[in-house]
PDB file of C-alpha atoms in Angstrom:
ATOM      1  CA  UNK V   1       0.000   0.000   0.000  1.00 89.00           C
ATOM      2  CA  UNK V   2       2.859   2.382   0.813  1.00 90.00           C
ATOM      3  CA  UNK V   3       4.535   1.752  -2.547  1.00 88.00           C
ATOM      4  CA  UNK V   4       1.256   2.298  -4.390  1.00 90.00           C
ATOM      5  CA  UNK V   5       0.722   5.563  -2.481  1.00 95.00           C
ATOM      6  CA  UNK V   6       4.272   6.810  -3.240  1.00 94.00           C
ATOM      7  CA  UNK V   7       3.902   5.826  -6.874  1.00 93.00           C
ATOM      8  CA  UNK V   8       0.612   7.707  -7.134  1.00 96.00           C
ATOM      9  CA  UNK V   9       2.086  10.768  -5.377  1.00 97.00           C
ATOM     10  CA  UNK V  10       5.068  10.796  -7.783  1.00 97.00           C
ATOM     11  CA  UNK V  11       2.742  10.628 -10.789  1.00 97.00           C
ATOM     12  CA  UNK V  12       0.603  13.434  -9.375  1.00 98.00           C
ATOM     13  CA  UNK V  13       3.764  15.576  -9.200  1.00 98.00           C
ATOM     14  CA  UNK V  14       4.543  14.969 -12.878  1.00 98.00           C
ATOM     15  CA  UNK V  15       6.984  12.074 -12.592  1.00 97.00           C
ATOM     16  CA  UNK V  16       6.579   8.704 -14.322  1.00 96.00           C
ATOM     17  CA  UNK V  17       6.372   7.033 -10.921  1.00 94.00           C
ATOM     18  CA  UNK V  18       8.812   5.555  -8.442  1.00 93.00           C
ATOM     19  CA  UNK V  19      11.652   3.409  -9.800  1.00 93.00           C
ATOM     20  CA  UNK V  20      12.043   0.778  -7.109  1.00 91.00           C
ATOM     21  CA  UNK V  21      15.183  -1.352  -6.850  1.00 92.00           C
ATOM     22  CA  UNK V  22      15.284  -4.357  -4.507  1.00 90.00           C
ATOM     23  CA  UNK V  23      18.479  -5.660  -2.947  1.00 90.00           C
ATOM     24  CA  UNK V  24      19.474  -9.113  -4.128  1.00 88.00           C
ATOM     25  CA  UNK V  25      21.300 -10.457  -1.095  1.00 85.00           C
ATOM     26  CA  UNK V  26      21.325 -14.141  -1.924  1.00 74.00           C
ATOM     27  CA  UNK V  27      18.566 -15.060   0.528  1.00 74.00           C
ATOM     28  CA  UNK V  28      16.058 -15.285  -2.303  1.00 69.00           C
ATOM     29  CA  UNK V  29      13.779 -12.845  -4.035  1.00 66.00           C
ATOM     30  CA  UNK V  30      11.268 -10.730  -2.197  1.00 71.00           C
ATOM     31  CA  UNK V  31       7.769 -12.180  -2.609  1.00 70.00           C
ATOM     32  CA  UNK V  32       6.580  -8.750  -3.772  1.00 72.00           C
ATOM     33  CA  UNK V  33       8.777  -8.887  -6.876  1.00 72.00           C
ATOM     34  CA  UNK V  34       6.046  -7.397  -9.064  1.00 76.00           C
ATOM     35  CA  UNK V  35       6.653  -4.059  -7.311  1.00 80.00           C
ATOM     36  CA  UNK V  36      10.291  -3.825  -8.390  1.00 88.00           C
ATOM     37  CA  UNK V  37      11.633  -2.318 -11.559  1.00 90.00           C
ATOM     38  CA  UNK V  38      15.069  -3.840 -10.977  1.00 91.00           C
ATOM     39  CA  UNK V  39      17.332  -5.618  -8.527  1.00 91.00           C
ATOM     40  CA  UNK V  40      20.837  -4.778  -7.380  1.00 93.00           C
ATOM     41  CA  UNK V  41      23.378  -7.335  -6.241  1.00 93.00           C
ATOM     42  CA  UNK V  42      24.339  -6.449  -2.678  1.00 94.00           C
ATOM     43  CA  UNK V  43      28.025  -7.378  -2.674  1.00 95.00           C
ATOM     44  CA  UNK V  44      29.845  -9.214  -1.310  1.00 94.00           C
ATOM     45  CA  UNK V  45      26.875 -10.843   0.472  1.00 90.00           C
ATOM     46  CA  UNK V  46      25.113 -11.830  -2.757  1.00 91.00           C
ATOM     47  CA  UNK V  47      28.155 -13.681  -4.069  1.00 91.00           C
ATOM     48  CA  UNK V  48      29.050 -15.310  -0.747  1.00 87.00           C
ATOM     49  CA  UNK V  49      25.473 -16.518  -0.223  1.00 84.00           C
ATOM     50  CA  UNK V  50      25.298 -18.009  -3.719  1.00 83.00           C
ATOM     51  CA  UNK V  51      28.826 -19.454  -3.672  1.00 79.00           C
ATOM     52  CA  UNK V  52      28.850 -23.180  -4.390  1.00 78.00           C
ATOM     53  CA  UNK V  53      32.598 -23.771  -4.005  1.00 76.00           C
ATOM     54  CA  UNK V  54      34.297 -25.950  -1.394  1.00 70.00           C
ATOM     55  CA  UNK V  55      34.655 -22.795   0.733  1.00 69.00           C
ATOM     56  CA  UNK V  56      30.914 -22.674   1.284  1.00 69.00           C
ATOM     57  CA  UNK V  57      30.773 -26.378   2.052  1.00 72.00           C
ATOM     58  CA  UNK V  58      33.400 -25.889   4.773  1.00 70.00           C
ATOM     59  CA  UNK V  59      31.263 -23.169   6.320  1.00 68.00           C
ATOM     60  CA  UNK V  60      28.191 -25.429   6.394  1.00 66.00           C
ATOM     61  CA  UNK V  61      30.127 -28.215   8.107  1.00 69.00           C
ATOM     62  CA  UNK V  62      31.703 -25.720  10.507  1.00 69.00           C
ATOM     63  CA  UNK V  63      28.303 -24.432  11.591  1.00 67.00           C
ATOM     64  CA  UNK V  64      27.177 -27.970  12.364  1.00 73.00           C
ATOM     65  CA  UNK V  65      30.229 -28.600  14.572  1.00 68.00           C
ATOM     66  CA  UNK V  66      30.953 -25.134  15.981  1.00 65.00           C
ATOM     67  CA  UNK V  67      30.088 -25.943  19.596  1.00 66.00           C
ATOM     68  CA  UNK V  68      32.436 -28.955  19.645  1.00 69.00           C
ATOM     69  CA  UNK V  69      35.459 -27.032  18.338  1.00 65.00           C
ATOM     70  CA  UNK V  70      38.156 -26.266  20.880  1.00 66.00           C
ATOM     71  CA  UNK V  71      38.950 -22.704  19.900  1.00 62.00           C
ATOM     72  CA  UNK V  72      41.744 -22.333  22.478  1.00 65.00           C
ATOM     73  CA  UNK V  73      44.237 -24.511  20.592  1.00 61.00           C
ATOM     74  CA  UNK V  74      46.325 -22.980  17.844  1.00 60.00           C
ATOM     75  CA  UNK V  75      46.332 -26.057  15.644  1.00 59.00           C
ATOM     76  CA  UNK V  76      45.723 -26.015  11.910  1.00 57.00           C
ATOM     77  CA  UNK V  77      42.571 -28.098  12.347  1.00 56.00           C
ATOM     78  CA  UNK V  78      40.997 -25.552  14.686  1.00 55.00           C
ATOM     79  CA  UNK V  79      42.123 -22.650  12.502  1.00 55.00           C
ATOM     80  CA  UNK V  80      40.587 -24.357   9.468  1.00 57.00           C
ATOM     81  CA  UNK V  81      37.242 -25.021  11.150  1.00 52.00           C
ATOM     82  CA  UNK V  82      36.813 -21.593  12.681  1.00 53.00           C
ATOM     83  CA  UNK V  83      37.688 -19.479   9.650  1.00 62.00           C
ATOM     84  CA  UNK V  84      34.885 -17.609   7.928  1.00 78.00           C
ATOM     85  CA  UNK V  85      37.141 -15.976   5.422  1.00 83.00           C
ATOM     86  CA  UNK V  86      37.189 -15.531   1.682  1.00 87.00           C
ATOM     87  CA  UNK V  87      40.013 -13.921  -0.212  1.00 91.00           C
ATOM     88  CA  UNK V  88      39.105 -10.623  -1.843  1.00 96.00           C
ATOM     89  CA  UNK V  89      40.613 -11.660  -5.198  1.00 96.00           C
ATOM     90  CA  UNK V  90      38.456 -14.821  -5.225  1.00 94.00           C
ATOM     91  CA  UNK V  91      35.255 -12.943  -4.381  1.00 95.00           C
ATOM     92  CA  UNK V  92      36.006 -10.270  -7.003  1.00 97.00           C
ATOM     93  CA  UNK V  93      36.471 -12.945  -9.677  1.00 96.00           C
ATOM     94  CA  UNK V  94      33.190 -14.559  -8.659  1.00 94.00           C
ATOM     95  CA  UNK V  95      31.338 -11.231  -8.651  1.00 96.00           C
ATOM     96  CA  UNK V  96      32.728 -10.494 -12.116  1.00 97.00           C
ATOM     97  CA  UNK V  97      31.932 -13.997 -13.395  1.00 94.00           C
ATOM     98  CA  UNK V  98      28.297 -13.790 -12.290  1.00 91.00           C
ATOM     99  CA  UNK V  99      27.706 -10.205 -13.471  1.00 92.00           C
ATOM    100  CA  UNK V 100      25.268 -11.055 -16.252  1.00 86.00           C
ATOM    101  CA  UNK V 101      21.760 -10.139 -17.291  1.00 76.00           C
ATOM    102  CA  UNK V 102      19.212 -12.677 -16.093  1.00 76.00           C
ATOM    103  CA  UNK V 103      16.103 -11.799 -18.081  1.00 80.00           C
ATOM    104  CA  UNK V 104      15.270  -8.913 -15.759  1.00 84.00           C
ATOM    105  CA  UNK V 105      17.097  -5.701 -14.860  1.00 91.00           C
ATOM    106  CA  UNK V 106      19.971  -6.322 -12.433  1.00 93.00           C
ATOM    107  CA  UNK V 107      22.396  -3.620 -11.372  1.00 96.00           C
ATOM    108  CA  UNK V 108      25.767  -4.953 -10.282  1.00 97.00           C
ATOM    109  CA  UNK V 109      27.527  -4.265  -7.016  1.00 97.00           C
ATOM    110  CA  UNK V 110      31.074  -4.026  -5.738  1.00 97.00           C
ATOM    111  CA  UNK V 111      32.738  -3.766  -2.335  1.00 96.00           C
ATOM    112  CA  UNK V 112      36.120  -2.608  -1.095  1.00 97.00           C
ATOM    113  CA  UNK V 113      36.127  -5.111   1.760  1.00 96.00           C
ATOM    114  CA  UNK V 114      34.086  -6.868   4.405  1.00 94.00           C
ATOM    115  CA  UNK V 115      34.465  -7.840   8.049  1.00 92.00           C
ATOM    116  CA  UNK V 116      31.283  -8.006  10.087  1.00 88.00           C
ATOM    117  CA  UNK V 117      32.782  -9.944  13.013  1.00 85.00           C
ATOM    118  CA  UNK V 118      32.467  -6.774  15.123  1.00 86.00           C
ATOM    119  CA  UNK V 119      28.697  -7.354  15.037  1.00 84.00           C
ATOM    120  CA  UNK V 120      28.414 -11.085  14.421  1.00 81.00           C
ATOM    121  CA  UNK V 121      31.482 -12.487  16.189  1.00 77.00           C
ATOM    122  CA  UNK V 122      32.181 -16.022  14.893  1.00 70.00           C
ATOM    123  CA  UNK V 123      29.043 -15.988  12.763  1.00 73.00           C
ATOM    124  CA  UNK V 124      30.442 -13.161  10.664  1.00 80.00           C
ATOM    125  CA  UNK V 125      32.892 -13.419   7.817  1.00 83.00           C
ATOM    126  CA  UNK V 126      35.922 -11.582   6.558  1.00 89.00           C
ATOM    127  CA  UNK V 127      37.350 -10.732   3.167  1.00 92.00           C
ATOM    128  CA  UNK V 128      41.121 -11.022   3.336  1.00 91.00           C
ATOM    129  CA  UNK V 129      43.814  -9.587   1.064  1.00 94.00           C
ATOM    130  CA  UNK V 130      41.736  -6.565   0.040  1.00 96.00           C
ATOM    131  CA  UNK V 131      43.857  -3.589  -0.981  1.00 97.00           C
ATOM    132  CA  UNK V 132      43.138  -0.301  -2.735  1.00 98.00           C
ATOM    133  CA  UNK V 133      44.909  -1.517  -5.882  1.00 98.00           C
ATOM    134  CA  UNK V 134      42.823  -4.710  -6.077  1.00 98.00           C
ATOM    135  CA  UNK V 135      39.712  -2.623  -5.444  1.00 98.00           C
ATOM    136  CA  UNK V 136      40.586  -0.310  -8.343  1.00 98.00           C
ATOM    137  CA  UNK V 137      41.038  -3.261 -10.731  1.00 97.00           C
ATOM    138  CA  UNK V 138      37.711  -4.695  -9.617  1.00 98.00           C
ATOM    139  CA  UNK V 139      35.881  -1.403 -10.160  1.00 98.00           C
ATOM    140  CA  UNK V 140      37.283  -1.127 -13.708  1.00 97.00           C
ATOM    141  CA  UNK V 141      36.010  -4.604 -14.557  1.00 97.00           C
ATOM    142  CA  UNK V 142      32.612  -3.993 -12.984  1.00 98.00           C
ATOM    143  CA  UNK V 143      32.192  -0.726 -14.891  1.00 97.00           C
ATOM    144  CA  UNK V 144      32.846  -2.646 -18.115  1.00 96.00           C
ATOM    145  CA  UNK V 145      30.378  -5.363 -17.090  1.00 96.00           C
ATOM    146  CA  UNK V 146      27.789  -2.701 -16.285  1.00 96.00           C
ATOM    147  CA  UNK V 147      28.221  -1.105 -19.694  1.00 95.00           C
ATOM    148  CA  UNK V 148      27.786  -4.466 -21.446  1.00 94.00           C
ATOM    149  CA  UNK V 149      24.568  -4.998 -19.456  1.00 94.00           C
ATOM    150  CA  UNK V 150      23.390  -1.476 -20.369  1.00 94.00           C
ATOM    151  CA  UNK V 151      23.304  -0.519 -16.677  1.00 95.00           C
ATOM    152  CA  UNK V 152      23.402   3.130 -15.745  1.00 94.00           C
ATOM    153  CA  UNK V 153      24.654   2.420 -12.220  1.00 95.00           C
ATOM    154  CA  UNK V 154      27.201   0.346 -10.354  1.00 97.00           C
ATOM    155  CA  UNK V 155      26.407   0.147  -6.638  1.00 97.00           C
ATOM    156  CA  UNK V 156      29.257   0.348  -4.152  1.00 96.00           C
ATOM    157  CA  UNK V 157      29.014  -1.085  -0.667  1.00 94.00           C
ATOM    158  CA  UNK V 158      29.808   1.349   1.076  1.00 92.00           C
ATOM    159  CA  UNK V 159      31.253   4.762   1.906  1.00 91.00           C
ATOM    160  CA  UNK V 160      31.585   4.278   5.678  1.00 92.00           C
ATOM    161  CA  UNK V 161      30.135   0.999   6.921  1.00 91.00           C
ATOM    162  CA  UNK V 162      32.816   0.545   9.568  1.00 88.00           C
ATOM    163  CA  UNK V 163      30.996  -2.180  11.534  1.00 85.00           C
ATOM    164  CA  UNK V 164      30.986  -4.365   8.428  1.00 89.00           C
ATOM    165  CA  UNK V 165      34.427  -3.418   7.139  1.00 89.00           C
ATOM    166  CA  UNK V 166      32.879  -2.111   3.915  1.00 93.00           C
ATOM    167  CA  UNK V 167      34.204   1.395   3.474  1.00 95.00           C
ATOM    168  CA  UNK V 168      36.291   3.566   1.180  1.00 96.00           C
ATOM    169  CA  UNK V 169      36.427   6.490   3.584  1.00 96.00           C
ATOM    170  CA  UNK V 170      40.043   7.418   4.485  1.00 96.00           C
ATOM    171  CA  UNK V 171      41.581   5.496   7.375  1.00 94.00           C
ATOM    172  CA  UNK V 172      44.945   5.242   9.138  1.00 95.00           C
ATOM    173  CA  UNK V 173      46.077   2.170   7.210  1.00 94.00           C
ATOM    174  CA  UNK V 174      45.569   3.360   3.619  1.00 96.00           C
ATOM    175  CA  UNK V 175      44.757   7.049   3.941  1.00 97.00           C
ATOM    176  CA  UNK V 176      42.690   8.100   0.920  1.00 97.00           C
ATOM    177  CA  UNK V 177      44.048   5.422  -1.445  1.00 98.00           C
ATOM    178  CA  UNK V 178      40.655   3.719  -1.888  1.00 97.00           C
ATOM    179  CA  UNK V 179      39.219   7.029  -3.086  1.00 98.00           C
ATOM    180  CA  UNK V 180      42.170   7.587  -5.410  1.00 98.00           C
ATOM    181  CA  UNK V 181      41.787   4.103  -6.891  1.00 98.00           C
ATOM    182  CA  UNK V 182      38.068   4.704  -7.392  1.00 98.00           C
ATOM    183  CA  UNK V 183      38.849   7.975  -9.174  1.00 97.00           C
ATOM    184  CA  UNK V 184      41.492   6.268 -11.363  1.00 97.00           C
ATOM    185  CA  UNK V 185      39.138   3.440 -12.269  1.00 97.00           C
ATOM    186  CA  UNK V 186      36.319   5.797 -13.262  1.00 96.00           C
ATOM    187  CA  UNK V 187      38.627   8.081 -15.267  1.00 96.00           C
ATOM    188  CA  UNK V 188      40.253   5.089 -16.993  1.00 93.00           C
ATOM    189  CA  UNK V 189      36.830   3.707 -17.879  1.00 91.00           C
ATOM    190  CA  UNK V 190      35.596   7.067 -19.194  1.00 91.00           C
ATOM    191  CA  UNK V 191      38.742   7.554 -21.310  1.00 89.00           C
ATOM    192  CA  UNK V 192      38.243   4.160 -22.982  1.00 84.00           C
ATOM    193  CA  UNK V 193      34.644   4.937 -23.973  1.00 69.00           C
TER     194      UNK V 193
END
Protein backbone atom coordinates (compact mmCIF):
# COMPACT_ATOMS: atom_id res chain seq x y z
CA UNK A 1 0.00 0.00 0.00
CA UNK A 2 2.86 2.38 0.81
CA UNK A 3 4.54 1.75 -2.55
CA UNK A 4 1.26 2.30 -4.39
CA UNK A 5 0.72 5.56 -2.48
CA UNK A 6 4.27 6.81 -3.24
CA UNK A 7 3.90 5.83 -6.87
CA UNK A 8 0.61 7.71 -7.13
CA UNK A 9 2.09 10.77 -5.38
CA UNK A 10 5.07 10.80 -7.78
CA UNK A 11 2.74 10.63 -10.79
CA UNK A 12 0.60 13.43 -9.37
CA UNK A 13 3.76 15.58 -9.20
CA UNK A 14 4.54 14.97 -12.88
CA UNK A 15 6.98 12.07 -12.59
CA UNK A 16 6.58 8.70 -14.32
CA UNK A 17 6.37 7.03 -10.92
CA UNK A 18 8.81 5.56 -8.44
CA UNK A 19 11.65 3.41 -9.80
CA UNK A 20 12.04 0.78 -7.11
CA UNK A 21 15.18 -1.35 -6.85
CA UNK A 22 15.28 -4.36 -4.51
CA UNK A 23 18.48 -5.66 -2.95
CA UNK A 24 19.47 -9.11 -4.13
CA UNK A 25 21.30 -10.46 -1.09
CA UNK A 26 21.33 -14.14 -1.92
CA UNK A 27 18.57 -15.06 0.53
CA UNK A 28 16.06 -15.29 -2.30
CA UNK A 29 13.78 -12.85 -4.03
CA UNK A 30 11.27 -10.73 -2.20
CA UNK A 31 7.77 -12.18 -2.61
CA UNK A 32 6.58 -8.75 -3.77
CA UNK A 33 8.78 -8.89 -6.88
CA UNK A 34 6.05 -7.40 -9.06
CA UNK A 35 6.65 -4.06 -7.31
CA UNK A 36 10.29 -3.83 -8.39
CA UNK A 37 11.63 -2.32 -11.56
CA UNK A 38 15.07 -3.84 -10.98
CA UNK A 39 17.33 -5.62 -8.53
CA UNK A 40 20.84 -4.78 -7.38
CA UNK A 41 23.38 -7.33 -6.24
CA UNK A 42 24.34 -6.45 -2.68
CA UNK A 43 28.02 -7.38 -2.67
CA UNK A 44 29.84 -9.21 -1.31
CA UNK A 45 26.87 -10.84 0.47
CA UNK A 46 25.11 -11.83 -2.76
CA UNK A 47 28.16 -13.68 -4.07
CA UNK A 48 29.05 -15.31 -0.75
CA UNK A 49 25.47 -16.52 -0.22
CA UNK A 50 25.30 -18.01 -3.72
CA UNK A 51 28.83 -19.45 -3.67
CA UNK A 52 28.85 -23.18 -4.39
CA UNK A 53 32.60 -23.77 -4.01
CA UNK A 54 34.30 -25.95 -1.39
CA UNK A 55 34.66 -22.80 0.73
CA UNK A 56 30.91 -22.67 1.28
CA UNK A 57 30.77 -26.38 2.05
CA UNK A 58 33.40 -25.89 4.77
CA UNK A 59 31.26 -23.17 6.32
CA UNK A 60 28.19 -25.43 6.39
CA UNK A 61 30.13 -28.22 8.11
CA UNK A 62 31.70 -25.72 10.51
CA UNK A 63 28.30 -24.43 11.59
CA UNK A 64 27.18 -27.97 12.36
CA UNK A 65 30.23 -28.60 14.57
CA UNK A 66 30.95 -25.13 15.98
CA UNK A 67 30.09 -25.94 19.60
CA UNK A 68 32.44 -28.95 19.64
CA UNK A 69 35.46 -27.03 18.34
CA UNK A 70 38.16 -26.27 20.88
CA UNK A 71 38.95 -22.70 19.90
CA UNK A 72 41.74 -22.33 22.48
CA UNK A 73 44.24 -24.51 20.59
CA UNK A 74 46.32 -22.98 17.84
CA UNK A 75 46.33 -26.06 15.64
CA UNK A 76 45.72 -26.01 11.91
CA UNK A 77 42.57 -28.10 12.35
CA UNK A 78 41.00 -25.55 14.69
CA UNK A 79 42.12 -22.65 12.50
CA UNK A 80 40.59 -24.36 9.47
CA UNK A 81 37.24 -25.02 11.15
CA UNK A 82 36.81 -21.59 12.68
CA UNK A 83 37.69 -19.48 9.65
CA UNK A 84 34.89 -17.61 7.93
CA UNK A 85 37.14 -15.98 5.42
CA UNK A 86 37.19 -15.53 1.68
CA UNK A 87 40.01 -13.92 -0.21
CA UNK A 88 39.11 -10.62 -1.84
CA UNK A 89 40.61 -11.66 -5.20
CA UNK A 90 38.46 -14.82 -5.22
CA UNK A 91 35.25 -12.94 -4.38
CA UNK A 92 36.01 -10.27 -7.00
CA UNK A 93 36.47 -12.95 -9.68
CA UNK A 94 33.19 -14.56 -8.66
CA UNK A 95 31.34 -11.23 -8.65
CA UNK A 96 32.73 -10.49 -12.12
CA UNK A 97 31.93 -14.00 -13.40
CA UNK A 98 28.30 -13.79 -12.29
CA UNK A 99 27.71 -10.20 -13.47
CA UNK A 100 25.27 -11.06 -16.25
CA UNK A 101 21.76 -10.14 -17.29
CA UNK A 102 19.21 -12.68 -16.09
CA UNK A 103 16.10 -11.80 -18.08
CA UNK A 104 15.27 -8.91 -15.76
CA UNK A 105 17.10 -5.70 -14.86
CA UNK A 106 19.97 -6.32 -12.43
CA UNK A 107 22.40 -3.62 -11.37
CA UNK A 108 25.77 -4.95 -10.28
CA UNK A 109 27.53 -4.26 -7.02
CA UNK A 110 31.07 -4.03 -5.74
CA UNK A 111 32.74 -3.77 -2.33
CA UNK A 112 36.12 -2.61 -1.10
CA UNK A 113 36.13 -5.11 1.76
CA UNK A 114 34.09 -6.87 4.41
CA UNK A 115 34.46 -7.84 8.05
CA UNK A 116 31.28 -8.01 10.09
CA UNK A 117 32.78 -9.94 13.01
CA UNK A 118 32.47 -6.77 15.12
CA UNK A 119 28.70 -7.35 15.04
CA UNK A 120 28.41 -11.08 14.42
CA UNK A 121 31.48 -12.49 16.19
CA UNK A 122 32.18 -16.02 14.89
CA UNK A 123 29.04 -15.99 12.76
CA UNK A 124 30.44 -13.16 10.66
CA UNK A 125 32.89 -13.42 7.82
CA UNK A 126 35.92 -11.58 6.56
CA UNK A 127 37.35 -10.73 3.17
CA UNK A 128 41.12 -11.02 3.34
CA UNK A 129 43.81 -9.59 1.06
CA UNK A 130 41.74 -6.57 0.04
CA UNK A 131 43.86 -3.59 -0.98
CA UNK A 132 43.14 -0.30 -2.74
CA UNK A 133 44.91 -1.52 -5.88
CA UNK A 134 42.82 -4.71 -6.08
CA UNK A 135 39.71 -2.62 -5.44
CA UNK A 136 40.59 -0.31 -8.34
CA UNK A 137 41.04 -3.26 -10.73
CA UNK A 138 37.71 -4.70 -9.62
CA UNK A 139 35.88 -1.40 -10.16
CA UNK A 140 37.28 -1.13 -13.71
CA UNK A 141 36.01 -4.60 -14.56
CA UNK A 142 32.61 -3.99 -12.98
CA UNK A 143 32.19 -0.73 -14.89
CA UNK A 144 32.85 -2.65 -18.11
CA UNK A 145 30.38 -5.36 -17.09
CA UNK A 146 27.79 -2.70 -16.28
CA UNK A 147 28.22 -1.11 -19.69
CA UNK A 148 27.79 -4.47 -21.45
CA UNK A 149 24.57 -5.00 -19.46
CA UNK A 150 23.39 -1.48 -20.37
CA UNK A 151 23.30 -0.52 -16.68
CA UNK A 152 23.40 3.13 -15.75
CA UNK A 153 24.65 2.42 -12.22
CA UNK A 154 27.20 0.35 -10.35
CA UNK A 155 26.41 0.15 -6.64
CA UNK A 156 29.26 0.35 -4.15
CA UNK A 157 29.01 -1.08 -0.67
CA UNK A 158 29.81 1.35 1.08
CA UNK A 159 31.25 4.76 1.91
CA UNK A 160 31.58 4.28 5.68
CA UNK A 161 30.13 1.00 6.92
CA UNK A 162 32.82 0.54 9.57
CA UNK A 163 31.00 -2.18 11.53
CA UNK A 164 30.99 -4.37 8.43
CA UNK A 165 34.43 -3.42 7.14
CA UNK A 166 32.88 -2.11 3.92
CA UNK A 167 34.20 1.39 3.47
CA UNK A 168 36.29 3.57 1.18
CA UNK A 169 36.43 6.49 3.58
CA UNK A 170 40.04 7.42 4.49
CA UNK A 171 41.58 5.50 7.37
CA UNK A 172 44.94 5.24 9.14
CA UNK A 173 46.08 2.17 7.21
CA UNK A 174 45.57 3.36 3.62
CA UNK A 175 44.76 7.05 3.94
CA UNK A 176 42.69 8.10 0.92
CA UNK A 177 44.05 5.42 -1.45
CA UNK A 178 40.65 3.72 -1.89
CA UNK A 179 39.22 7.03 -3.09
CA UNK A 180 42.17 7.59 -5.41
CA UNK A 181 41.79 4.10 -6.89
CA UNK A 182 38.07 4.70 -7.39
CA UNK A 183 38.85 7.97 -9.17
CA UNK A 184 41.49 6.27 -11.36
CA UNK A 185 39.14 3.44 -12.27
CA UNK A 186 36.32 5.80 -13.26
CA UNK A 187 38.63 8.08 -15.27
CA UNK A 188 40.25 5.09 -16.99
CA UNK A 189 36.83 3.71 -17.88
CA UNK A 190 35.60 7.07 -19.19
CA UNK A 191 38.74 7.55 -21.31
CA UNK A 192 38.24 4.16 -22.98
CA UNK A 193 34.64 4.94 -23.97
